[in-house]
Short mmCIF file of C-alpha atoms and ligand atoms in Angstrom, two decimals:
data_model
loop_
_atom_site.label_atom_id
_atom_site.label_comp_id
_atom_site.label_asym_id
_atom_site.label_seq_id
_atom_site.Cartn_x
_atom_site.Cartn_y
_atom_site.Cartn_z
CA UNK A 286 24.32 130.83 118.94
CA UNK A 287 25.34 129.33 122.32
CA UNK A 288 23.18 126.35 123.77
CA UNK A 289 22.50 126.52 127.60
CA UNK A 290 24.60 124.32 128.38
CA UNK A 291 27.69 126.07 126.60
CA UNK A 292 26.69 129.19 128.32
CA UNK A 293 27.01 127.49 131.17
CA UNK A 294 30.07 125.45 130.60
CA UNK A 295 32.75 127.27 132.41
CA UNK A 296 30.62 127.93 135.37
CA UNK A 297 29.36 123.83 135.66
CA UNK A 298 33.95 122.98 134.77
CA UNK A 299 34.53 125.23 137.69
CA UNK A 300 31.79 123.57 140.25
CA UNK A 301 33.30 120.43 139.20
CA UNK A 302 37.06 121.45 140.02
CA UNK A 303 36.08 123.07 143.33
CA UNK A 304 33.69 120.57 144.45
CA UNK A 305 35.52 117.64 143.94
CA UNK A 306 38.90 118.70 144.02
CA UNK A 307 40.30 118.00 140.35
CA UNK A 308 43.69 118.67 139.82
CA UNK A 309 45.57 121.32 137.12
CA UNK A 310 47.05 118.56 135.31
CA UNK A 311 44.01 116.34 135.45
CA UNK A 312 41.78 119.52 134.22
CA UNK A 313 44.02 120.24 131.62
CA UNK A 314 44.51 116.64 130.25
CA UNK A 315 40.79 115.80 130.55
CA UNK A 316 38.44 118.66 131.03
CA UNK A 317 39.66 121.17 129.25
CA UNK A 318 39.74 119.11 125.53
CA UNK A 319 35.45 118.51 125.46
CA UNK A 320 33.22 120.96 123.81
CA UNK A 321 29.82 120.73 123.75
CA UNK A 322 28.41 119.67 120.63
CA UNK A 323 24.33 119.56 120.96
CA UNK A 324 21.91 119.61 123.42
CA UNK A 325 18.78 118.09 122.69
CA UNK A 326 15.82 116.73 124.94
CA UNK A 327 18.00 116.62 128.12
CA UNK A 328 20.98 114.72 126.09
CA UNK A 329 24.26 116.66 126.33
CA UNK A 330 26.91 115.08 123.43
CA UNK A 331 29.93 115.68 124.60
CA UNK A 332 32.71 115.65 121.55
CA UNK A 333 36.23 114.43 123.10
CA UNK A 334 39.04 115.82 121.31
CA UNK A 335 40.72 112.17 121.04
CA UNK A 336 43.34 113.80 118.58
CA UNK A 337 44.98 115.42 121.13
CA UNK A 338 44.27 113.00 123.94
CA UNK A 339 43.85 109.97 121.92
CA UNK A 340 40.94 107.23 121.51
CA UNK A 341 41.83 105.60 125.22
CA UNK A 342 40.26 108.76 126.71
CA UNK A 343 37.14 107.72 126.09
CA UNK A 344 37.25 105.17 128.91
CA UNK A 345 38.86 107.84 131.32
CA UNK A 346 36.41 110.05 130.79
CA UNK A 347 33.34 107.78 131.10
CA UNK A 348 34.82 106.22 134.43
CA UNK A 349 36.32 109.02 136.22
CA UNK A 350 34.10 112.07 135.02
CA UNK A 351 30.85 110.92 133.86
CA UNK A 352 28.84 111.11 136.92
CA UNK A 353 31.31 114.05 138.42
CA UNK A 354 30.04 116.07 135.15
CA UNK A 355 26.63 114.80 135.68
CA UNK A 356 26.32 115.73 138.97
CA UNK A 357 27.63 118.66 138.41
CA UNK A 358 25.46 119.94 135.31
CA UNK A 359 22.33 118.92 137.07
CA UNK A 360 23.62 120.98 140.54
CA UNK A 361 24.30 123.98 138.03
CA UNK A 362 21.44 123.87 135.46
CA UNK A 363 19.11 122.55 138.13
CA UNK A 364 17.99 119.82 135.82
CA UNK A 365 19.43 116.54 135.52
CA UNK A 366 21.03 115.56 131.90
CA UNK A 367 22.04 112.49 130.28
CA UNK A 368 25.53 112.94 128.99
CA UNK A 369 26.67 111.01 125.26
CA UNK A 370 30.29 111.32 124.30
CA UNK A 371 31.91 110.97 121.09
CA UNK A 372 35.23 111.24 119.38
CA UNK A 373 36.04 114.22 117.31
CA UNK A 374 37.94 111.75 114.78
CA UNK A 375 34.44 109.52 114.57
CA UNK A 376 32.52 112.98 114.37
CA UNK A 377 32.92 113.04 110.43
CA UNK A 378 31.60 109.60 109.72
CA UNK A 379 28.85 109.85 111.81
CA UNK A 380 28.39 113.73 109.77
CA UNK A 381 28.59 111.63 106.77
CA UNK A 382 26.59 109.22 107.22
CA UNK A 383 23.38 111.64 108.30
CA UNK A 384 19.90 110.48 106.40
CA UNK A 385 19.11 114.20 105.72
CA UNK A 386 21.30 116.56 103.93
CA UNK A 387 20.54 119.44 105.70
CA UNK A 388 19.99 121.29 108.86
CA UNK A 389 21.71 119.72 112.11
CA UNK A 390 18.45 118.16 113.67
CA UNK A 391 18.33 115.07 111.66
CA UNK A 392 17.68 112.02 112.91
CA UNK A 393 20.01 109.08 112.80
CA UNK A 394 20.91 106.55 114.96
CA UNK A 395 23.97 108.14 116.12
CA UNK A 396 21.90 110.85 117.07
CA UNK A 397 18.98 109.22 119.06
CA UNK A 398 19.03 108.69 122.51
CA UNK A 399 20.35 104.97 122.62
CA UNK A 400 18.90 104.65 125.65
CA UNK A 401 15.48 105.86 124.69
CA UNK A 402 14.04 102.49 123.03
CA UNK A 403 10.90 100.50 123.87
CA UNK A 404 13.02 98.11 125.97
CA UNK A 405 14.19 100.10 128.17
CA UNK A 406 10.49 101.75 128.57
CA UNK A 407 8.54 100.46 131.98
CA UNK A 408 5.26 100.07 130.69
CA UNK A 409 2.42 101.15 134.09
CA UNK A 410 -1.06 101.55 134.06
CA UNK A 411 -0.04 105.76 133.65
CA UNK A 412 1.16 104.83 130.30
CA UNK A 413 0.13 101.50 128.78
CA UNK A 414 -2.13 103.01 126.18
CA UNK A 415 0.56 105.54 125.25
CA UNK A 416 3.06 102.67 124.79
CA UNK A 417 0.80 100.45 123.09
CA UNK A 418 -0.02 103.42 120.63
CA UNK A 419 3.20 104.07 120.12
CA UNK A 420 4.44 100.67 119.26
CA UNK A 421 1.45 100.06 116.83
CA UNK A 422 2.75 103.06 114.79
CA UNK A 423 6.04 101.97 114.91
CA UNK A 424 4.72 98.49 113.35
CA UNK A 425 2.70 100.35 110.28
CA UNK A 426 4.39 103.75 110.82
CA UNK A 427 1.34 105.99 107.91
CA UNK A 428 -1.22 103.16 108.19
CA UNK A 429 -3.26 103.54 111.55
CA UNK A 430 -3.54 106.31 113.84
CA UNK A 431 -2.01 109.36 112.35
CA UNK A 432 -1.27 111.86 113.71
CA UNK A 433 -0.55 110.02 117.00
CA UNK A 434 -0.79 112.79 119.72
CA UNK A 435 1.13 111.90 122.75
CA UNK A 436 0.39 114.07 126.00
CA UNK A 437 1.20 114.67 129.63
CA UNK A 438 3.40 116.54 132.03
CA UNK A 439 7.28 117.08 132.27
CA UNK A 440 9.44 114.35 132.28
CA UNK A 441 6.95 111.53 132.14
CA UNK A 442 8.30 110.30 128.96
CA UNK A 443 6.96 111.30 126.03
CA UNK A 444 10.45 111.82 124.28
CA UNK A 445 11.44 108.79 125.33
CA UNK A 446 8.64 106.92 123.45
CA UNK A 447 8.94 109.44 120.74
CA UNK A 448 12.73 107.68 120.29
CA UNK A 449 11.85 104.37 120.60
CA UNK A 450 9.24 104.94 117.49
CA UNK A 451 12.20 106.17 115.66
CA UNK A 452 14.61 103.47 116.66
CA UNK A 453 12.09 100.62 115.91
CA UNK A 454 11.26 102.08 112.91
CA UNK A 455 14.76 102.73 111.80
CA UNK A 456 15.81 99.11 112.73
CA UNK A 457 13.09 97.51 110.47
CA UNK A 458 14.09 99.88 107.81
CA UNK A 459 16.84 101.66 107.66
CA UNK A 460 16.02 103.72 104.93
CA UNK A 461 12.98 105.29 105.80
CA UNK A 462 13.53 109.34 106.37
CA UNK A 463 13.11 109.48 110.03
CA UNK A 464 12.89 113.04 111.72
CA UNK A 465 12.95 114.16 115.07
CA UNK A 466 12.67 118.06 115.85
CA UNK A 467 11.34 119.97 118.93
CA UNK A 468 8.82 122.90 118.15
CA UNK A 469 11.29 125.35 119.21
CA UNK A 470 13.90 123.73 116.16
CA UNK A 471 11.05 123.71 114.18
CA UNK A 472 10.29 127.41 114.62
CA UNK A 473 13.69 128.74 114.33
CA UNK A 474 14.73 126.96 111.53
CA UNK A 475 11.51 128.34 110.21
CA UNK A 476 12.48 131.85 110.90
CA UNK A 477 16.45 131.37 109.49
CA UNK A 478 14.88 130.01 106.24
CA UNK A 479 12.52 133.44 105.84
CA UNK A 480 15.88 135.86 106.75
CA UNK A 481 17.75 134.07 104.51
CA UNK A 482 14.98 133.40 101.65
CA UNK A 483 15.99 129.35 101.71
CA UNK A 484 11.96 128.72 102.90
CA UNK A 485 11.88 126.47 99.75
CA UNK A 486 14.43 124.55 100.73
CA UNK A 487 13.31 124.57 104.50
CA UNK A 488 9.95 123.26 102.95
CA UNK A 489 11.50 120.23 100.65
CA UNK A 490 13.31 118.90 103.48
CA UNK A 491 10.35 118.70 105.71
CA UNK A 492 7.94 117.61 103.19
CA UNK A 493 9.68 114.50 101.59
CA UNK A 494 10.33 112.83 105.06
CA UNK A 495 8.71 109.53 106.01
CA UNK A 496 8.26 109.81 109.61
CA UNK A 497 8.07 113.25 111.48
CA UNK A 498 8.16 113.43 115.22
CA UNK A 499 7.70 116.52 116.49
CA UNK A 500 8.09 117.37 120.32
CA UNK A 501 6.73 120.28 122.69
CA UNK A 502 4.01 121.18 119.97
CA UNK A 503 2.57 123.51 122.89
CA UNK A 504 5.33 125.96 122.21
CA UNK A 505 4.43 126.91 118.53
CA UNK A 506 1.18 127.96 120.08
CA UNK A 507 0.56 131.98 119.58
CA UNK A 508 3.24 131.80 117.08
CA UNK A 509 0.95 132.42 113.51
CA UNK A 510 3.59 132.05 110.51
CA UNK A 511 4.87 129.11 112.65
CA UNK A 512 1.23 127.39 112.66
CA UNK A 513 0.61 128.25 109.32
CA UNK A 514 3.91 126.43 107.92
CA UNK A 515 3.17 123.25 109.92
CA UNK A 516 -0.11 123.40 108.71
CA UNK A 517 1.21 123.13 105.71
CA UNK A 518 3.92 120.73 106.16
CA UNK A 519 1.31 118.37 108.25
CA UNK A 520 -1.16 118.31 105.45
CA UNK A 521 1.55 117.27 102.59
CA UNK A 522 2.59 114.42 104.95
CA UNK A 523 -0.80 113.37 106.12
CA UNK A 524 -2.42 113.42 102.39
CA UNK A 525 0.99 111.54 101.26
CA UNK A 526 -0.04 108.86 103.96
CA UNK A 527 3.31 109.44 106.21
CA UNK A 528 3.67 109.75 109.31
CA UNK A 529 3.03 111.90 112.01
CA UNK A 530 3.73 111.85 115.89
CA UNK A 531 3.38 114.73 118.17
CA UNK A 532 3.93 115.16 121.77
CA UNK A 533 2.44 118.18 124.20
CA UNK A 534 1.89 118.93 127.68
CA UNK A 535 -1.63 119.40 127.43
CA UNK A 536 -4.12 117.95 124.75
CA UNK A 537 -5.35 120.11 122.05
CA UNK A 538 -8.63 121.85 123.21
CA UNK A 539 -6.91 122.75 125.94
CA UNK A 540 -4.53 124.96 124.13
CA UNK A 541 -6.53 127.79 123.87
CA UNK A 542 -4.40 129.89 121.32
CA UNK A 543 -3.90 127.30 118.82
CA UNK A 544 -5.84 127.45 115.70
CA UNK A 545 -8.88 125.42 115.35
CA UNK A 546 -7.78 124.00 111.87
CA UNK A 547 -4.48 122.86 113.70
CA UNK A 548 -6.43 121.54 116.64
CA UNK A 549 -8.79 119.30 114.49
CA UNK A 550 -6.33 117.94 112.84
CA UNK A 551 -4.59 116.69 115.96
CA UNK A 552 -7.93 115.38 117.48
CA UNK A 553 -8.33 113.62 113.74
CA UNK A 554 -5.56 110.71 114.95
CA UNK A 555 -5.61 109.26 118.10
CA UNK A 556 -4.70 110.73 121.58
CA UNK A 557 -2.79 109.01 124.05
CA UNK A 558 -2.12 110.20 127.72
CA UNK A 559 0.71 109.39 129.74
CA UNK A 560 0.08 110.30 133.57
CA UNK A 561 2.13 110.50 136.49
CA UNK A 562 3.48 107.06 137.34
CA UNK A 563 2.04 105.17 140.67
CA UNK A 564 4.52 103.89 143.52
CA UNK A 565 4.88 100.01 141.48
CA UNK A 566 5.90 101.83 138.51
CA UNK A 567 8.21 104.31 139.92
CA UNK A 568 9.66 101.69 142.00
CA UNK A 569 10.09 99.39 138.43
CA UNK A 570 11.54 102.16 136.58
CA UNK A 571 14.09 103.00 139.39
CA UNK A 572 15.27 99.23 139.57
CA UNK A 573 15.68 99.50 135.60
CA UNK A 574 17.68 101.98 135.38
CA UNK A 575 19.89 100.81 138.54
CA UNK A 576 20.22 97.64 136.14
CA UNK A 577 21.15 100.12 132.76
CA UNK A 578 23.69 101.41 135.17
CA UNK A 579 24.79 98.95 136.78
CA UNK A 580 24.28 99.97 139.63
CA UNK A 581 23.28 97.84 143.32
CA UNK A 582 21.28 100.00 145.71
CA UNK A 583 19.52 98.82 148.46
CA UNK A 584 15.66 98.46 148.33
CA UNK A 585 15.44 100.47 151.27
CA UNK A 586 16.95 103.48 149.25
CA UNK A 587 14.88 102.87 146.65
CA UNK A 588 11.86 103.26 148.08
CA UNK A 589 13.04 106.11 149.78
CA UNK A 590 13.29 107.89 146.79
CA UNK A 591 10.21 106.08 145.06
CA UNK A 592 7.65 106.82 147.93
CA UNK A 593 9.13 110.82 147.49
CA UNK A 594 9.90 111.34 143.94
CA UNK A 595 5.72 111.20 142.97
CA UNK A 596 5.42 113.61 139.62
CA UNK A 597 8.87 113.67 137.43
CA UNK A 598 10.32 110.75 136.40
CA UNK A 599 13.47 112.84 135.15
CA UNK A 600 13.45 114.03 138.90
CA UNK A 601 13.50 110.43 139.94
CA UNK A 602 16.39 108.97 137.71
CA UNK A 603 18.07 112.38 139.01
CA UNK A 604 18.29 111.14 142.90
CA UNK A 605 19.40 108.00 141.99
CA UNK A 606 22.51 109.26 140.11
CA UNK A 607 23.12 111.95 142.86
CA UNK A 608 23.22 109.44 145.60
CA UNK A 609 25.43 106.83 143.75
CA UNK A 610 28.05 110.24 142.84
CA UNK A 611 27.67 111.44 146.57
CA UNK A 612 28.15 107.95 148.04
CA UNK A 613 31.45 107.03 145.68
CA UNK A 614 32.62 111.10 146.35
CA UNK A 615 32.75 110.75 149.92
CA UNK A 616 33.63 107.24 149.81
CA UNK A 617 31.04 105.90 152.23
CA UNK A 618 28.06 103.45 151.86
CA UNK A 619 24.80 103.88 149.76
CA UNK A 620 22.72 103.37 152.67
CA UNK A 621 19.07 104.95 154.15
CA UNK A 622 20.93 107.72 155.95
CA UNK A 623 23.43 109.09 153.08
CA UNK A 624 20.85 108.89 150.37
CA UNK A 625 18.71 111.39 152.82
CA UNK A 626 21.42 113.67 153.46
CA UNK A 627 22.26 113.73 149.15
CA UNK A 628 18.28 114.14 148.69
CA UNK A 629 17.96 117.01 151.10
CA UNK A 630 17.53 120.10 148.84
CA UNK A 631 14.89 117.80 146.70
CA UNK A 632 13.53 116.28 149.22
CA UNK A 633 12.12 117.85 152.45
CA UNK A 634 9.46 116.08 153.54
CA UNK A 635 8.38 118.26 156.60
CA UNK A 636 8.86 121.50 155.06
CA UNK A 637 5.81 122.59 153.43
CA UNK A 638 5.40 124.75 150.04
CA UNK A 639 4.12 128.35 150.63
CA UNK A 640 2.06 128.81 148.01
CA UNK A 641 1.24 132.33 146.99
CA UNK A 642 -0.52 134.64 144.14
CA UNK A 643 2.84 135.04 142.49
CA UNK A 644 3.49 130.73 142.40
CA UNK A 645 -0.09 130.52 141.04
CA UNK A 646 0.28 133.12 138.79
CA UNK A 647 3.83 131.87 137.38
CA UNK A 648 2.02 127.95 136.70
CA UNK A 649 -1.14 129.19 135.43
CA UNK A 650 0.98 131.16 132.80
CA UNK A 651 3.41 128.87 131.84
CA UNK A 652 0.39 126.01 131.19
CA UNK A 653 -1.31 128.52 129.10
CA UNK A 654 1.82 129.94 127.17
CA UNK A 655 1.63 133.55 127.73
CA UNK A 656 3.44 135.57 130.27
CA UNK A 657 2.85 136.19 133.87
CA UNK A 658 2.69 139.88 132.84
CA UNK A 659 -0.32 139.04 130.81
CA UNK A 660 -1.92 137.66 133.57
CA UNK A 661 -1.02 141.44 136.25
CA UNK A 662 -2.14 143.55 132.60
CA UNK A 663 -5.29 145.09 131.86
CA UNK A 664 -5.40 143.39 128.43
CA UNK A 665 -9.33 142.14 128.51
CA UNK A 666 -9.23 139.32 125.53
CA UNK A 667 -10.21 135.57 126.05
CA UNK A 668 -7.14 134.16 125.64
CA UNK A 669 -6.01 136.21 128.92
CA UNK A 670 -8.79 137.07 131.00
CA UNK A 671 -9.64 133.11 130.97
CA UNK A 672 -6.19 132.18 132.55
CA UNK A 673 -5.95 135.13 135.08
CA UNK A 674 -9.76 134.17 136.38
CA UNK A 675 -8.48 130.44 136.66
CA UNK A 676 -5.64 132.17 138.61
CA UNK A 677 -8.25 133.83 140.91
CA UNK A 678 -10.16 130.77 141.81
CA UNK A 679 -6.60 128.81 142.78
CA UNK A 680 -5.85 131.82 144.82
CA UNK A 681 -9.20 131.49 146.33
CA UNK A 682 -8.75 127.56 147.10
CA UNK A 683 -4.81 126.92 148.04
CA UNK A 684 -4.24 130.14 149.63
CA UNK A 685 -5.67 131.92 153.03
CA UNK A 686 -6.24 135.55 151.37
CA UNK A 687 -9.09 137.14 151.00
CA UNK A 688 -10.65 138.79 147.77
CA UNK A 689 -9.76 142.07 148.40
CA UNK A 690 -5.69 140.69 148.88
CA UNK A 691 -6.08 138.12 145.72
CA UNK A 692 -7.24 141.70 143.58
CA UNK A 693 -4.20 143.40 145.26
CA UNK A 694 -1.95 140.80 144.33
CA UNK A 695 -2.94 140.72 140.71
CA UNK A 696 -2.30 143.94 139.35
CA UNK A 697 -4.66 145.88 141.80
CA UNK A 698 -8.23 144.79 140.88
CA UNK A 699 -11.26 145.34 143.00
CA UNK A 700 -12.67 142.36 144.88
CA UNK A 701 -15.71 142.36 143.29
CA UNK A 702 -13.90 141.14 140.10
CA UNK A 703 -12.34 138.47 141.95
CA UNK A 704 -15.37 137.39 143.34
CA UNK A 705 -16.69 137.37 139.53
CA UNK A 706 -13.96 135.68 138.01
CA UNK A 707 -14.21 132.92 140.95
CA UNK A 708 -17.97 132.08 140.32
CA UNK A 709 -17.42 132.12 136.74
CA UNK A 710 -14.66 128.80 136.93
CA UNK A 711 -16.52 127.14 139.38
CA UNK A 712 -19.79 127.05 137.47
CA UNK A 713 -17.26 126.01 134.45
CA UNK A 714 -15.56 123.27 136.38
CA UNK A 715 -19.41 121.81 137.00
CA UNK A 716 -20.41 121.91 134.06
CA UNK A 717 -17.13 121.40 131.50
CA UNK A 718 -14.72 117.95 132.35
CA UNK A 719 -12.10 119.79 130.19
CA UNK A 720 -11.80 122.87 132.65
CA UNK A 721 -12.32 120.64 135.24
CA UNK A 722 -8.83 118.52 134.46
CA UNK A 723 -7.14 121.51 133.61
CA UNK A 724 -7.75 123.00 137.17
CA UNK A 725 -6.92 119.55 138.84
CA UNK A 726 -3.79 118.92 136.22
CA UNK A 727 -2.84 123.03 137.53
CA UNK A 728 -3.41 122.29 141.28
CA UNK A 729 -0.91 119.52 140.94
CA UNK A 730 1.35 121.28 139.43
CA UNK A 731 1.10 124.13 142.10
CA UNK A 732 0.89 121.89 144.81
CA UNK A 733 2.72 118.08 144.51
CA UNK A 734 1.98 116.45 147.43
N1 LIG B 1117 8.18 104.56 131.46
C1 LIG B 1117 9.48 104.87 131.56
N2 LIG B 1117 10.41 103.91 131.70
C2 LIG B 1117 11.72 104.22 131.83
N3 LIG B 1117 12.21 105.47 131.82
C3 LIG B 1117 11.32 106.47 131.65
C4 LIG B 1117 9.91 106.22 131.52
N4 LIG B 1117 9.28 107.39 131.37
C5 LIG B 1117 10.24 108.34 131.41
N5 LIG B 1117 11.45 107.78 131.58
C6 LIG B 1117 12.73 108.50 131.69
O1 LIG B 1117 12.49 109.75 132.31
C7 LIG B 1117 13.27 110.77 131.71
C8 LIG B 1117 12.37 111.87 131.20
O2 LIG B 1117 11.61 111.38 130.10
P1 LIG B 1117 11.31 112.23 128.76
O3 LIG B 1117 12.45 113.15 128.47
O4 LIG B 1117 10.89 111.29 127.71
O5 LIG B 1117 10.08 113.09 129.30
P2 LIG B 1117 9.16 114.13 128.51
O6 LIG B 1117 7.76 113.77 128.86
O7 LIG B 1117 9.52 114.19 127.08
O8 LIG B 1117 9.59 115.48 129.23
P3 LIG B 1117 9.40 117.03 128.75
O9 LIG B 1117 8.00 117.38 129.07
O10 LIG B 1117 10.37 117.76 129.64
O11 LIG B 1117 9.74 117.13 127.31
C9 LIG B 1117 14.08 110.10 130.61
O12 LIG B 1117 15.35 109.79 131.09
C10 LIG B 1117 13.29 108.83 130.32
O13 LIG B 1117 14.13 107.78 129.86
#
């Protein structure tokens, strides 16, 4: 099966070309040969068919396409990427060399984001406790807090702490069984095992690992045979003392669908939070990766992008490698003025969001993992008629329309329901701190400024 990426491959080689102006022979010789090997947490490995093109095109690529295809995969997918290349003729070492025999999400060096290390990770008063978590385990990886349960929103760096666990760990010994899997992995290597009848091997490989990390738990949520194999798998490894790290985007009770066996023995370990980062950290993390980079951008553009980049930090390394590729594109300086006119379609500082039912209805229903379909339905259970009254009370508060509209607007419903559904959150937000952060943690999301 085709990863996102390689679907989009052609279409992101074809911006590239027409945007900035590549050449026949230069496509041939140098676009043409890479193939997409893996995608995995916003890493794209790139494999370079150096037997055709030969080792030295390693440096080509890296200076003369790098940022070109970076640019250009984050314009397409609408999502910036890191990009890691590697040679086709190292490929079968770095096969060979793998830590776990099977399945193609193992964890080994070669495979971690080499960027992605506690060094490199600006520590800010959003996420010293995660850090600080994060290292202990990585110092007595089984011994302290396990599971460790790292939370918070997109792109504030939960893989990236999840990686430098693995790296430290993997540095003091290399021959501790390290692995790294996202839910999603998790679940659909889950479901190949039970086609193919291989669930005891699936089950072996999981359970005699030293270290799991598993990322994006929120999306095995809702998904029963899933739960009830990592149940499983998380109670070998916990009884066996190993280790356990998992990341979400939203702490345990407030994942209404998962089941409470699951959930208590997440809330067992210790949590850790990582918030959005304040101006002093986004400004530190900016200048760090301008030094990773090498890159020398005026403060003034910096700031720029610090004081308007607030929630993602993805988002924020993002700007900074679209304004270096637009600057050295168009061959003119980084300055105040160019990095506003590369920014524009992220940032638009006088334009304000319309928020509508539809916006508040697509948030609500992605936070709570079911579909905004759900949320228009008739279907009357807990797990949906919770979300779609939290979706009435945000309609109420961040838009202008009345009840009778809001009822319109979500699949028809009378106003007196609204008006029910309404009272019912606020008297829950008074009296419950966890519906009272979800709401806040929602209207943020609908609403960044
Ligand atoms: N404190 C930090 N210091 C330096 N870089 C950071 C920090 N936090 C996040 N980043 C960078 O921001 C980007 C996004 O981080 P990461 O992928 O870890 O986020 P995430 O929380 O796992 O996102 P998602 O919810 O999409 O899975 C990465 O390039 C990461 O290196």
């Amino acid at each position: 099966m085709k990863n996102i990426i390689e679907e989009k491959w052609d279409e992101i080689l074809q911006y590239l070309i027409s945007e900035y102006g590549i050449t026949d022979v230069s496509y041939n010789t140098w676009l043409k040969p890479l193939k997409v090997y893996d995608v995995k947490d916003h890493v794209i490995t790139i494999l370079i068919n150096d037997e055709r093109i030969g080792p030295p095109s390693l440096n080509v690529i890296r200076n003369k396409y790098e940022l070109l295809l970076k640019v250009s995969i984050e314009e397409i997918m609408n999502d910036p990427y890191e990009i890691k290349f590697v040679l086709a003729s190292q490929m079968e070492s770095i096969e060979r060399n793998a830590k776990i025999p099977s399945g193609d999400n193992k964890i080994v060096p070669n495979f971690l984001n080499p960027r992605y290390t506690f060094d490199t990770f600006v520590v800010g008063g959003n996420n010293e406790f995660a850090r600080a978590a994060a290292l202990a385990v990585a110092e007595n990886p089984g011994e302290i807090y396990n599971p460790l349960f790292i939370y918070g929103g997109v792109g504030l760096g939960k893989t990236h702490l999840m990686h430098s666990i693995a790296h430290f760990v993997l540095n003091q010994n290399p021959d501790m069984k390290v692995l790294y899997v996202t839910s999603e992995k998790f679940t659909n290597e889950l479901i190949d095992a039970i086609q193919k009848k291989t669930t005891t091997h699936f089950r072996e490989k999981y359970r005699s690992i030293d270290i799991l990390l598993i990322d994006d738990i929120q999306f095995i949520i809702g998904k029963e045979s899933t739960q009830e194999e990592f149940f499983h798998t998380f109670n070998t490894l916990h009884e066996s003392k190993r280790q356990i790290i998992i990341s979400s985007d939203r702490p345990p009770k407030e994942m209404l669908t998962l089941e409470d066996r699951l959930r208590s023995r997440f809330e067992h370990g210790l949590m850790a939070d990582i918030q959005s980062p304040d101006y002093e950290t986004r400004m530190a993390i900016l200048k760090k990766k301008e030094e990773l980079d090498g890159y020398s951008i005026d403060e003034e553009v910096l700031k720029y992008i610090a004081t308007n980049i607030k929630s993602n930090i993805r988002e924020l390394e993002g700007a900074l490698t679209k304004i270096v590729a637009f600057s050295r594109l168009k061959k003119r300086e980084l300055n105040l003025e160019l990095a506003i006119e590369a920014l524009q379609d992220i940032i638009s500082p006088n334009e304000k969001k319309v928020i509508t039912p539809d916006l508040i209805v697509d948030i609500v229903a992605e936070h709570f993992n079911i579909s905004p379909a759900d949320i228009y339905s008739k279907d009357k259970s807990r797990a949906i008629s919770y979300p779609r009254q939290i979706v009435m009370y945000l309609c109420r508060r961040l838009t202008e329309l009345s009840v009778t509209e809001i009822g319109k607007a979500l699949g028809n419903r009378d106003h007196s329901t609204v008006i029910h559904g309404c009272d019912k959150i606020s008297k829950d937000i008074q009296k419950d701190t966890s519906i009272h952060n979800t709401v806040d943690v929602l209207i943020k999301k609908i609403n960044p400024e």
